Tab-separated table of C-alpha atoms and ligand atoms in Angstrom:
chain	number	residue	atom	x	y	z
D	1	MET	CA	128.128	77.524	199.011
D	2	LYS	CA	124.788	78.787	199.950
D	3	ILE	CA	122.101	78.571	196.923
D	4	LEU	CA	119.039	79.025	196.220
D	5	LEU	CA	117.092	78.112	192.988
D	6	LEU	CA	113.138	79.378	192.651
D	7	GLY	CA	110.977	77.328	190.454
D	8	SER	CA	108.785	74.819	190.778
D	9	GLY	CA	108.890	72.994	187.651
D	10	GLY	CA	110.442	69.516	186.465
D	11	ARG	CA	113.228	71.409	185.338
D	12	GLU	CA	113.711	73.889	189.269
D	13	SER	CA	114.738	69.857	189.777
D	14	ALA	CA	117.079	68.390	187.455
D	15	LEU	CA	118.866	71.549	189.053
D	16	ALA	CA	118.701	70.582	192.146
D	17	TRP	CA	120.100	66.582	191.216
D	18	LYS	CA	123.060	67.620	189.831
D	19	MET	CA	123.390	71.040	192.417
D	20	LYS	CA	123.478	68.854	194.423
D	21	GLN	CA	126.170	66.723	193.314
D	22	SER	CA	128.433	69.012	193.157
D	23	PRO	CA	130.883	69.418	196.312
D	24	LEU	CA	130.714	73.098	196.491
D	25	THR	CA	126.622	72.781	196.472
D	26	ASN	CA	127.066	72.430	201.228
D	27	GLU	CA	123.530	73.570	201.567
D	28	LEU	CA	120.752	74.167	198.171
D	29	PHE	CA	117.523	75.878	199.338
D	30	ILE	CA	114.041	75.768	196.604
D	31	ALA	CA	112.245	78.221	196.044
D	32	PRO	CA	109.083	77.309	196.449
D	33	GLY	CA	109.659	73.719	195.103
D	34	ASN	CA	107.963	71.131	194.803
D	35	GLY	CA	106.481	68.065	196.417
D	36	GLY	CA	109.893	66.134	195.164
D	37	THR	CA	112.220	68.520	195.532
D	38	GLY	CA	112.268	67.897	199.406
D	39	GLN	CA	114.945	65.332	198.177
D	40	TYR	CA	118.024	67.635	197.047
D	41	GLY	CA	117.177	70.376	199.688
D	42	THR	CA	115.429	73.289	201.387
D	43	ASN	CA	111.765	73.907	200.216
D	44	VAL	CA	110.652	78.061	201.506
D	45	ALA	CA	107.499	78.581	200.657
D	46	ILE	CA	108.688	82.103	198.858
D	47	LYS	CA	107.544	83.380	195.462
D	48	PRO	CA	110.182	84.161	192.765
D	49	THR	CA	108.927	86.889	191.850
D	50	ASP	CA	108.450	88.477	195.125
D	51	PHE	CA	112.100	89.606	195.574
D	52	GLU	CA	111.998	91.487	198.777
D	53	ALA	CA	110.985	88.254	200.243
D	54	ILE	CA	114.245	86.398	198.649
D	55	ASP	CA	115.612	89.826	199.693
D	56	SER	CA	115.148	88.711	203.210
D	57	PHE	CA	116.002	85.598	202.728
D	58	VAL	CA	119.132	85.810	201.115
D	59	THR	CA	120.271	87.863	203.782
D	60	GLU	CA	120.001	86.016	206.419
D	61	ASN	CA	120.723	82.935	205.355
D	62	GLY	CA	123.278	83.587	204.423
D	63	ILE	CA	122.889	82.677	200.461
D	64	ASP	CA	125.709	83.387	197.405
D	65	MET	CA	124.145	82.249	195.030
D	66	ILE	CA	120.669	82.929	193.029
D	67	VAL	CA	120.162	80.154	190.320
D	68	VAL	CA	117.026	81.142	188.080
D	69	GLY	CA	114.700	78.207	186.702
D	70	ASN	CA	111.862	80.310	184.883
D	71	GLU	CA	111.693	83.482	182.964
D	72	ASP	CA	109.686	85.347	185.212
D	73	PRO	CA	111.514	86.974	187.898
D	74	LEU	CA	113.963	87.582	185.183
D	75	VAL	CA	111.458	89.036	182.525
D	76	ALA	CA	110.715	91.205	185.728
D	77	GLY	CA	114.347	92.273	186.502
D	78	ILE	CA	116.028	89.819	189.813
D	79	TYR	CA	119.199	89.601	187.918
D	80	ASP	CA	119.260	93.752	188.118
D	81	TYR	CA	117.388	94.127	191.495
D	82	PHE	CA	120.332	92.002	192.836
D	83	GLU	CA	123.134	93.026	190.776
D	84	SER	CA	124.205	95.886	194.050
D	85	LYS	CA	123.915	93.506	196.784
D	86	PRO	CA	126.683	90.193	197.604
D	87	VAL	CA	124.631	87.336	195.940
D	88	LEU	CA	124.958	86.472	192.423
D	89	VAL	CA	122.524	85.771	190.104
D	90	VAL	CA	122.970	83.196	186.963
D	91	GLY	CA	120.671	85.383	184.385
D	92	PRO	CA	120.297	87.893	182.147
D	93	SER	CA	119.495	91.392	183.303
D	94	LYS	CA	115.676	92.448	182.438
D	95	GLN	CA	117.584	93.927	179.287
D	96	GLY	CA	118.241	91.169	178.124
D	97	ALA	CA	115.357	88.653	179.319
D	98	ALA	CA	114.152	90.968	176.422
D	99	LEU	CA	115.281	88.609	173.862
D	100	GLU	CA	112.891	86.469	175.550
D	101	GLY	CA	110.002	89.211	176.843
D	102	SER	CA	109.601	90.474	173.759
D	103	LYS	CA	109.399	88.433	170.795
D	104	ASP	CA	110.164	92.119	168.913
D	105	PHE	CA	112.642	92.382	170.485
D	106	ALA	CA	114.932	89.613	169.770
D	107	LYS	CA	113.438	90.138	166.102
D	108	ASP	CA	115.031	93.053	165.638
D	109	PHE	CA	118.713	92.111	168.049
D	110	MET	CA	118.390	89.280	165.179
D	111	THR	CA	118.211	91.317	162.504
D	112	ARG	CA	120.635	93.309	163.721
D	113	HIS	CA	123.327	90.952	164.534
D	114	GLY	CA	122.477	88.521	161.257
D	115	ILE	CA	121.494	85.867	162.813
D	116	PRO	CA	119.632	84.018	160.577
D	117	THR	CA	115.387	83.637	161.156
D	118	ALA	CA	111.975	83.896	159.658
D	119	ARG	CA	111.584	86.707	157.828
D	120	TYR	CA	108.782	89.127	159.421
D	121	GLN	CA	107.012	92.117	160.689
D	122	SER	CA	105.535	93.445	163.863
D	123	PHE	CA	102.193	95.693	163.574
D	124	THR	CA	100.508	97.275	166.859
D	125	ALA	CA	96.837	98.404	166.468
D	126	ASP	CA	97.823	101.180	164.619
D	127	THR	CA	98.537	99.565	161.992
D	128	ILE	CA	96.889	97.346	160.832
D	129	GLU	CA	96.140	97.944	157.509
D	130	GLN	CA	99.813	97.013	156.773
D	131	GLY	CA	99.449	94.083	158.572
D	132	TYR	CA	96.652	91.638	157.061
D	133	LYS	CA	99.051	93.220	153.783
D	134	PHE	CA	101.988	92.093	155.419
D	135	LEU	CA	99.892	88.785	155.512
D	136	GLU	CA	99.104	89.243	151.746
D	137	SER	CA	102.615	89.091	150.739
D	138	LEU	CA	103.059	86.042	152.488
D	139	LYS	CA	103.160	82.562	151.959
D	140	ALA	CA	100.398	79.850	154.180
D	141	PRO	CA	100.470	79.214	157.639
D	142	TYR	CA	100.786	82.117	158.350
D	143	VAL	CA	102.527	82.732	162.237
D	144	LEU	CA	100.755	85.166	164.086
D	145	LYS	CA	102.973	85.363	167.950
D	146	ALA	CA	101.899	88.180	170.607
D	147	ASP	CA	104.818	90.438	171.568
D	148	GLY	CA	104.994	89.323	175.604
D	149	LEU	CA	104.783	86.016	177.854
D	150	ALA	CA	101.537	84.729	177.249
D	151	ALA	CA	102.469	81.447	179.028
D	152	GLY	CA	104.164	78.955	175.609
D	153	LYS	CA	100.290	80.105	174.947
D	154	GLY	CA	100.666	83.154	172.523
D	155	VAL	CA	101.912	81.384	169.054
D	156	LEU	CA	99.152	81.046	166.282
D	157	ILE	CA	99.934	78.629	162.986
D	158	ILE	CA	97.376	79.704	160.664
D	159	ASP	CA	96.150	78.015	157.258
D	160	SER	CA	93.605	80.393	156.201
D	161	LEU	CA	94.452	84.044	154.595
D	162	GLU	CA	90.955	84.779	155.785
D	163	GLU	CA	91.196	83.529	159.783
D	164	ALA	CA	95.107	85.047	160.373
D	165	LYS	CA	93.012	88.118	159.727
D	166	GLN	CA	91.186	87.923	161.675
D	167	SER	CA	93.343	86.616	164.398
D	168	LEU	CA	95.507	89.257	163.559
D	169	LYS	CA	92.356	91.820	164.326
D	170	GLU	CA	91.305	89.013	168.355
D	171	MET	CA	95.322	89.130	169.036
D	172	LEU	CA	94.830	93.106	169.444
D	173	ASP	CA	92.175	92.914	170.046
D	174	GLY	CA	93.146	91.351	173.226
D	175	MET	CA	93.337	88.330	172.770
D	176	PHE	CA	95.890	87.152	175.697
D	177	GLY	CA	96.069	91.196	176.899
D	178	ASN	CA	98.808	93.267	176.825
D	179	ALA	CA	101.209	90.236	175.841
D	180	SER	CA	99.666	90.981	171.717
D	181	ALA	CA	99.522	94.669	171.645
D	182	THR	CA	102.160	94.519	169.314
D	183	VAL	CA	101.980	90.851	166.704
D	184	VAL	CA	105.513	89.902	164.773
D	185	ILE	CA	104.037	87.769	161.909
D	186	GLU	CA	106.781	85.508	160.003
D	187	GLU	CA	106.753	83.719	157.853
D	188	PHE	CA	106.565	79.958	158.318
D	189	LEU	CA	109.426	77.204	158.322
D	190	SER	CA	109.324	73.924	157.755
D	191	GLY	CA	111.929	71.664	159.161
D	192	ILE	CA	112.490	69.815	162.301
D	193	GLU	CA	113.564	71.869	165.718
D	194	CYS	CA	116.220	70.936	168.785
D	195	SER	CA	116.856	72.942	171.699
D	196	VAL	CA	120.337	74.042	171.757
D	197	PHE	CA	122.281	75.806	175.734
D	198	VAL	CA	124.281	78.097	176.518
D	199	LEU	CA	126.047	79.291	179.311
D	200	THR	CA	127.464	81.723	179.356
D	201	ASP	CA	128.994	84.744	181.478
D	202	GLY	CA	128.732	87.943	179.322
D	203	ASN	CA	132.286	88.380	178.833
D	204	GLY	CA	132.411	86.609	175.903
D	205	GLY	CA	132.809	83.638	177.553
D	206	TYR	CA	130.774	80.198	176.559
D	207	ARG	CA	129.609	77.028	176.761
D	208	VAL	CA	127.864	74.893	174.884
D	209	LEU	CA	125.272	72.302	176.326
D	210	PRO	CA	124.553	68.943	175.435
D	211	VAL	CA	120.971	69.736	172.558
D	212	ALA	CA	118.319	68.191	173.307
D	213	LYS	CA	114.389	68.097	171.353
D	214	ASP	CA	111.068	68.389	173.199
D	215	TYR	CA	108.044	66.806	172.479
D	216	LYS	CA	105.204	70.116	172.455
D	217	ARG	CA	102.474	68.511	171.327
D	218	ILE	CA	100.339	66.348	174.101
D	219	GLY	CA	99.040	62.831	171.453
D	220	GLU	CA	101.792	61.170	169.596
D	221	GLY	CA	102.717	61.492	166.218
D	222	ASP	CA	103.046	65.157	167.489
D	223	THR	CA	99.056	65.751	167.307
D	224	GLY	CA	96.735	67.765	169.262
D	225	LEU	CA	97.388	70.618	171.443
D	226	ASN	CA	100.434	72.574	172.122
D	227	THR	CA	101.212	71.276	175.944
D	228	GLY	CA	104.489	72.563	178.276
D	229	GLY	CA	106.515	69.366	176.324
D	230	MET	CA	105.519	65.621	177.082
D	231	GLY	CA	108.655	64.661	176.654
D	232	ALA	CA	112.504	64.857	175.244
D	233	VAL	CA	115.552	63.243	174.266
D	234	SER	CA	119.591	64.508	174.211
D	235	PRO	CA	121.635	63.703	171.852
D	236	VAL	CA	119.751	64.594	168.579
D	237	PRO	CA	121.358	63.350	166.122
D	238	PHE	CA	120.711	65.428	163.590
D	239	ALA	CA	122.486	67.579	165.489
D	240	ASN	CA	126.154	66.136	164.541
D	241	GLY	CA	129.179	68.369	163.814
D	242	GLU	CA	128.317	70.187	160.716
D	243	PHE	CA	125.097	71.532	162.050
D	244	MET	CA	126.238	72.188	165.595
D	245	ASP	CA	129.037	73.973	163.588
D	246	LYS	CA	127.247	75.956	160.943
D	247	VAL	CA	124.694	76.878	164.493
D	248	THR	CA	127.584	77.741	166.447
D	249	LYS	CA	128.867	80.377	163.608
D	250	ARG	CA	125.992	81.948	162.441
D	251	ILE	CA	124.045	81.608	166.001
D	252	ILE	CA	125.587	81.375	169.170
D	253	GLU	CA	128.799	83.889	168.498
D	254	PRO	CA	127.052	86.932	167.049
D	255	THR	CA	125.051	85.723	170.078
D	256	ILE	CA	127.643	86.070	172.289
D	257	LYS	CA	129.063	89.220	170.345
D	258	GLY	CA	125.747	90.669	169.680
D	259	LEU	CA	124.961	91.603	173.594
D	260	ILE	CA	128.438	92.704	174.367
D	261	ALA	CA	127.697	95.165	171.147
D	262	ASP	CA	124.502	96.745	172.517
D	263	ASN	CA	125.770	96.695	176.690
D	264	ILE	CA	123.070	94.023	177.304
D	265	THR	CA	124.693	91.840	180.272
D	266	TYR	CA	123.700	88.211	179.819
D	267	ARG	CA	125.455	86.126	183.072
D	268	GLY	CA	123.426	83.045	182.660
D	269	PHE	CA	121.914	80.531	180.530
D	270	ILE	CA	120.827	80.857	176.853
D	271	PHE	CA	117.645	79.037	174.903
D	272	LEU	CA	118.354	78.611	171.058
D	273	GLY	CA	114.564	77.439	169.609
D	274	LEU	CA	115.972	76.179	166.627
D	275	ILE	CA	115.158	74.569	163.384
D	276	ASN	CA	116.774	73.195	160.804
D	277	VAL	CA	115.045	74.080	157.503
D	278	GLU	CA	116.653	71.182	154.836
D	279	GLY	CA	120.337	70.821	157.280
D	280	GLU	CA	120.822	74.851	158.016
D	281	PRO	CA	119.806	75.823	161.423
D	282	MET	CA	117.386	78.985	162.443
D	283	VAL	CA	116.218	80.675	164.568
D	284	ILE	CA	113.348	80.111	166.340
D	285	GLU	CA	113.088	81.935	169.552
D	286	TYR	CA	115.332	82.685	172.406
D	287	ASN	CA	114.375	81.914	175.571
D	288	VAL	CA	116.362	83.270	178.728
D	289	ARG	CA	116.424	80.629	180.654
D	290	MET	CA	116.794	75.776	180.632
D	291	GLY	CA	113.574	74.608	178.714
D	292	ASP	CA	111.427	72.354	180.068
D	293	PRO	CA	111.651	68.884	179.995
D	294	GLU	CA	114.669	69.450	178.063
D	295	THR	CA	117.012	70.086	181.360
D	296	GLU	CA	116.199	66.628	183.236
D	297	VAL	CA	117.686	64.662	179.504
D	298	VAL	CA	120.009	67.981	179.994
D	299	MET	CA	121.561	67.828	183.277
D	300	LEU	CA	121.887	63.535	183.011
D	301	ARG	CA	124.272	64.740	179.559
D	302	ILE	CA	126.505	66.984	181.843
D	303	ALA	CA	129.307	65.208	182.899
D	304	SER	CA	131.209	68.465	184.660
D	305	ASP	CA	130.627	70.180	187.236
D	306	LEU	CA	127.662	72.726	186.778
D	307	VAL	CA	127.694	73.832	189.760
D	308	GLU	CA	131.343	75.686	189.569
D	309	LEU	CA	129.857	76.621	185.791
D	310	MET	CA	127.008	78.805	186.729
D	311	GLN	CA	128.953	80.823	189.790
D	312	ALA	CA	132.381	81.064	187.394
D	313	ALA	CA	129.253	82.627	184.582
D	314	ALA	CA	128.221	84.183	186.941
D	315	LYS	CA	131.615	86.162	188.510
D	316	GLY	CA	131.899	86.472	184.521
D	317	ASP	CA	134.628	84.720	183.324
D	318	LEU	CA	134.578	80.915	182.600
D	319	GLY	CA	137.527	80.418	181.913
D	320	ASN	CA	139.295	77.003	181.002
D	321	LEU	CA	136.465	75.490	182.709
D	322	GLU	CA	135.173	72.319	180.478
D	323	LEU	CA	131.528	71.182	180.798
D	324	LYS	CA	132.130	67.169	179.535
D	325	GLN	CA	129.286	65.489	178.196
D	326	ASP	CA	128.252	62.160	179.696
D	327	PRO	CA	128.296	60.245	175.582
D	328	ARG	CA	124.447	58.315	177.186
D	329	THR	CA	121.870	58.721	175.918
D	330	ALA	CA	118.783	61.056	177.961
D	331	VAL	CA	115.657	60.380	177.982
D	332	THR	CA	112.485	61.239	179.575
D	333	VAL	CA	108.642	60.634	179.605
D	334	MET	CA	106.414	63.100	181.397
D	335	MET	CA	103.799	61.883	182.885
D	336	VAL	CA	100.893	64.411	182.755
D	337	SER	CA	97.031	64.646	184.595
D	338	GLY	CA	93.964	63.117	182.592
D	339	GLY	CA	92.175	66.240	181.442
D	340	TYR	CA	95.694	68.666	180.236
D	341	PRO	CA	96.403	70.820	178.400
D	342	GLY	CA	92.963	71.122	179.394
D	343	SER	CA	91.226	70.971	182.377
D	344	TYR	CA	92.272	68.879	184.864
D	345	PRO	CA	91.794	67.292	188.600
D	346	LYS	CA	94.296	67.942	191.188
D	347	GLY	CA	94.697	66.132	194.764
D	348	LYS	CA	95.167	63.032	193.189
D	349	ILE	CA	97.765	60.171	195.435
D	350	ILE	CA	101.166	59.555	193.045
D	351	THR	CA	101.483	55.479	194.448
D	352	GLY	CA	104.776	53.635	193.070
D	353	LEU	CA	106.994	56.551	193.484
D	354	GLU	CA	109.721	53.591	195.102
D	355	ASN	CA	109.692	51.485	192.868
D	356	VAL	CA	111.247	52.828	189.242
D	357	GLY	CA	115.088	50.826	189.080
D	358	ASP	CA	118.000	53.165	187.643
D	359	THR	CA	115.236	55.967	186.144
D	360	ILE	CA	115.151	59.169	187.661
D	361	LEU	CA	111.740	60.912	188.853
D	362	PHE	CA	111.604	64.648	188.270
D	363	HIS	CA	109.336	65.731	190.290
D	364	ALA	CA	106.477	68.514	188.085
D	365	GLY	CA	103.548	68.739	189.517
D	366	THR	CA	103.730	67.320	192.731
D	367	THR	CA	103.388	68.595	196.136
D	368	LEU	CA	102.861	66.861	199.365
D	369	ASN	CA	98.961	67.026	202.007
D	370	ALA	CA	98.973	67.039	205.089
D	371	GLU	CA	99.674	63.099	206.230
D	372	GLY	CA	102.221	63.352	204.079
D	373	ASP	CA	101.825	61.743	200.872
D	374	VAL	CA	102.609	63.000	197.354
D	375	ILE	CA	99.702	63.634	195.747
D	376	THR	CA	99.385	66.184	192.123
D	377	SER	CA	98.834	69.422	192.551
D	378	GLY	CA	99.346	70.065	188.284
D	379	GLY	CA	98.557	69.579	184.672
D	380	ARG	CA	102.867	67.972	183.811
D	381	VAL	CA	102.858	65.654	187.121
D	382	ILE	CA	106.028	63.807	186.418
D	383	ALA	CA	109.619	62.970	184.006
D	384	ALA	CA	111.092	60.242	184.357
D	385	SER	CA	113.686	60.804	182.981
D	386	SER	CA	117.432	57.205	182.024
D	387	TYR	CA	120.240	56.565	180.589
D	388	GLY	CA	120.386	54.022	177.714
D	389	GLN	CA	122.784	53.597	174.845
D	390	ASN	CA	120.487	54.093	172.538
D	391	ILE	CA	116.814	55.953	172.668
D	392	PRO	CA	114.846	52.487	172.269
D	393	GLU	CA	117.156	51.656	174.643
D	394	ALA	CA	116.243	55.227	177.360
D	395	LEU	CA	113.411	54.583	176.593
D	396	GLY	CA	112.255	51.435	177.454
D	397	HIS	CA	113.798	52.235	180.787
D	398	SER	CA	112.012	55.346	181.099
D	399	PHE	CA	108.607	53.213	180.495
D	400	ASP	CA	109.572	50.326	182.794
D	401	ALA	CA	109.198	53.116	185.191
D	402	VAL	CA	106.583	55.078	183.814
D	403	SER	CA	104.243	51.345	184.220
D	404	LYS	CA	105.047	51.353	187.670
D	405	VAL	CA	104.117	54.870	188.920
D	406	ASP	CA	100.802	55.122	188.912
D	407	PHE	CA	98.466	58.321	190.152
D	408	ASP	CA	94.411	58.152	188.970
D	409	GLY	CA	94.328	59.634	184.860
D	410	LYS	CA	97.987	58.777	184.435
D	411	TYR	CA	98.362	59.874	180.864
D	412	PHE	CA	102.612	60.118	178.410
D	413	ARG	CA	103.270	59.307	174.660
D	414	ARG	CA	104.106	56.857	174.436
D	415	ASP	CA	106.685	57.713	170.988
D	416	ILE	CA	109.210	59.392	172.155
D	417	GLY	CA	112.321	60.227	170.690
D	418	LYS	CA	110.687	57.860	167.826
D	419	ASP	CA	111.176	60.395	165.489
D	420	LEU	CA	115.263	60.367	165.593
D	421	VAL	CA	116.228	56.673	165.666
D	422	ASN	CA	114.343	56.089	161.685
D	423	TYR	CA	115.339	60.342	160.657
D	424	LYS	CA	117.774	60.573	157.541
D	425	SER	CA	118.415	64.121	156.822
O	1	AMP	P1	107.419	79.788	169.799
O	1	AMP	O1	106.960	79.714	171.478
O	1	AMP	O2	108.113	81.310	169.028
O	1	AMP	O3	108.838	78.825	170.518
O	1	AMP	O4	107.859	79.243	169.323
O	1	AMP	C1	105.905	78.396	169.645
O	1	AMP	C2	105.988	76.559	168.296
O	1	AMP	O5	105.320	78.116	166.700
O	1	AMP	C3	107.887	77.047	167.951
O	1	AMP	O6	108.154	75.705	168.483
O	1	AMP	C4	107.263	76.107	165.832
O	1	AMP	O7	107.379	75.209	166.906
O	1	AMP	C5	105.863	77.007	166.315
O	1	AMP	N1	106.218	77.744	164.668
O	1	AMP	C6	106.819	79.208	165.781
O	1	AMP	N2	107.610	79.690	164.585
O	1	AMP	C7	107.877	79.411	163.587
O	1	AMP	C8	107.773	79.347	162.183
O	1	AMP	N3	108.164	80.913	161.654
O	1	AMP	N4	108.218	78.545	161.739
O	1	AMP	C9	107.282	77.774	162.150
O	1	AMP	N5	107.016	77.348	163.143
O	1	AMP	C10	106.921	78.424	164.018
O	2	LIG	N1	110.139	73.211	176.283
O	2	LIG	C1	109.873	74.172	175.648
O	2	LIG	C2	109.988	75.872	177.332
O	2	LIG	O1	110.819	75.724	177.906
O	2	LIG	O2	110.084	76.463	176.774
């Protein structure tokens, strides 16, 4: 098969690494890719949301399957654009992508299908007074979410009622542009989070991928600003048989059935952002793609042929295909540019990439300069992913690699997975 993968982050590096191992992959193109994806295929300078350019490339190169890494093309309707064309697309229709593109839609979907999630109401500028009243009916902290895509920044968690009211007004006044013209206010849930990924064929068939946990804050001990993700671990000790049985019965199956009942075409990955509230799983959010950096550990733990699975899902029938999991632990540690998630310099030369042993270096914000050096081009630069028999062992391997790779301003968290080592449910 000839495959076109859309995206340019660590997630796409991990997907490309895994896809390249499949005997079904004859040729792999990554658009636009990054400074490391050339190891797995051919980078193509096309924007993932430029459907016409993608269309021409697909036709000229006889592409059989498009794998969509990031949410933007999905929310913009890439599935629908190619639906009548002779190429498979792994991902939901535009309507399905609204599970990520609109938090109000997602909450309404969960409520209609009896899927456990925080109590909520949505407000616009016209209903701001009701919004204030709803805030008064809740206990602190207050959770305010921009309805639309806001590059992962659209959620505010605020301790004081007065500030929450002020923020509601600012959000409705355009703090996140049009994305916060509608604001979802919800009850705060307390617990530990994990990310569950499901590949569905849209006809009732689905497979659950290895569960992962990501580390979103910039600082050790989960402090400081939110980032795209500073590291990840899989498996997650508390996501055990009993917990996952509840997730399957209460969340995955109603989601799959709900999509069918609502006539929503969905042949791709569903990302369930879950929170474990005293042993009971609840949905914090849906995403319609794989997570980043979760993918940088999940791919290491899939022992089956992912290309075969994605192809079957995109065709609408997963049949009897198995998704086998590697029993080992995988950990990824993200090396980021100094200053991230605030402003940071770019163009720093990265050294030591050839000296990393068994760790896999998934490039994220990297590119090649005119001399062919790998240089930094983003906040999250490289994810160092390793296997181990347990979290400390895998983490040790990733730290060895992180100590060999260098660039000016390199920063990383040393406590990835440590909360899970001592976790008692
Ligand atoms: P979201 O973009 O919806 O995933 O929200 C970003 C982060 O905010 C989540 O990963 C949670 O850590 C936190 N969060 C969102 N909703 C809630 C909630 N209802 N209760 C507690 N924390 C939340
Ligand atoms: N790691 C969280 C996300 O990809 O949204």
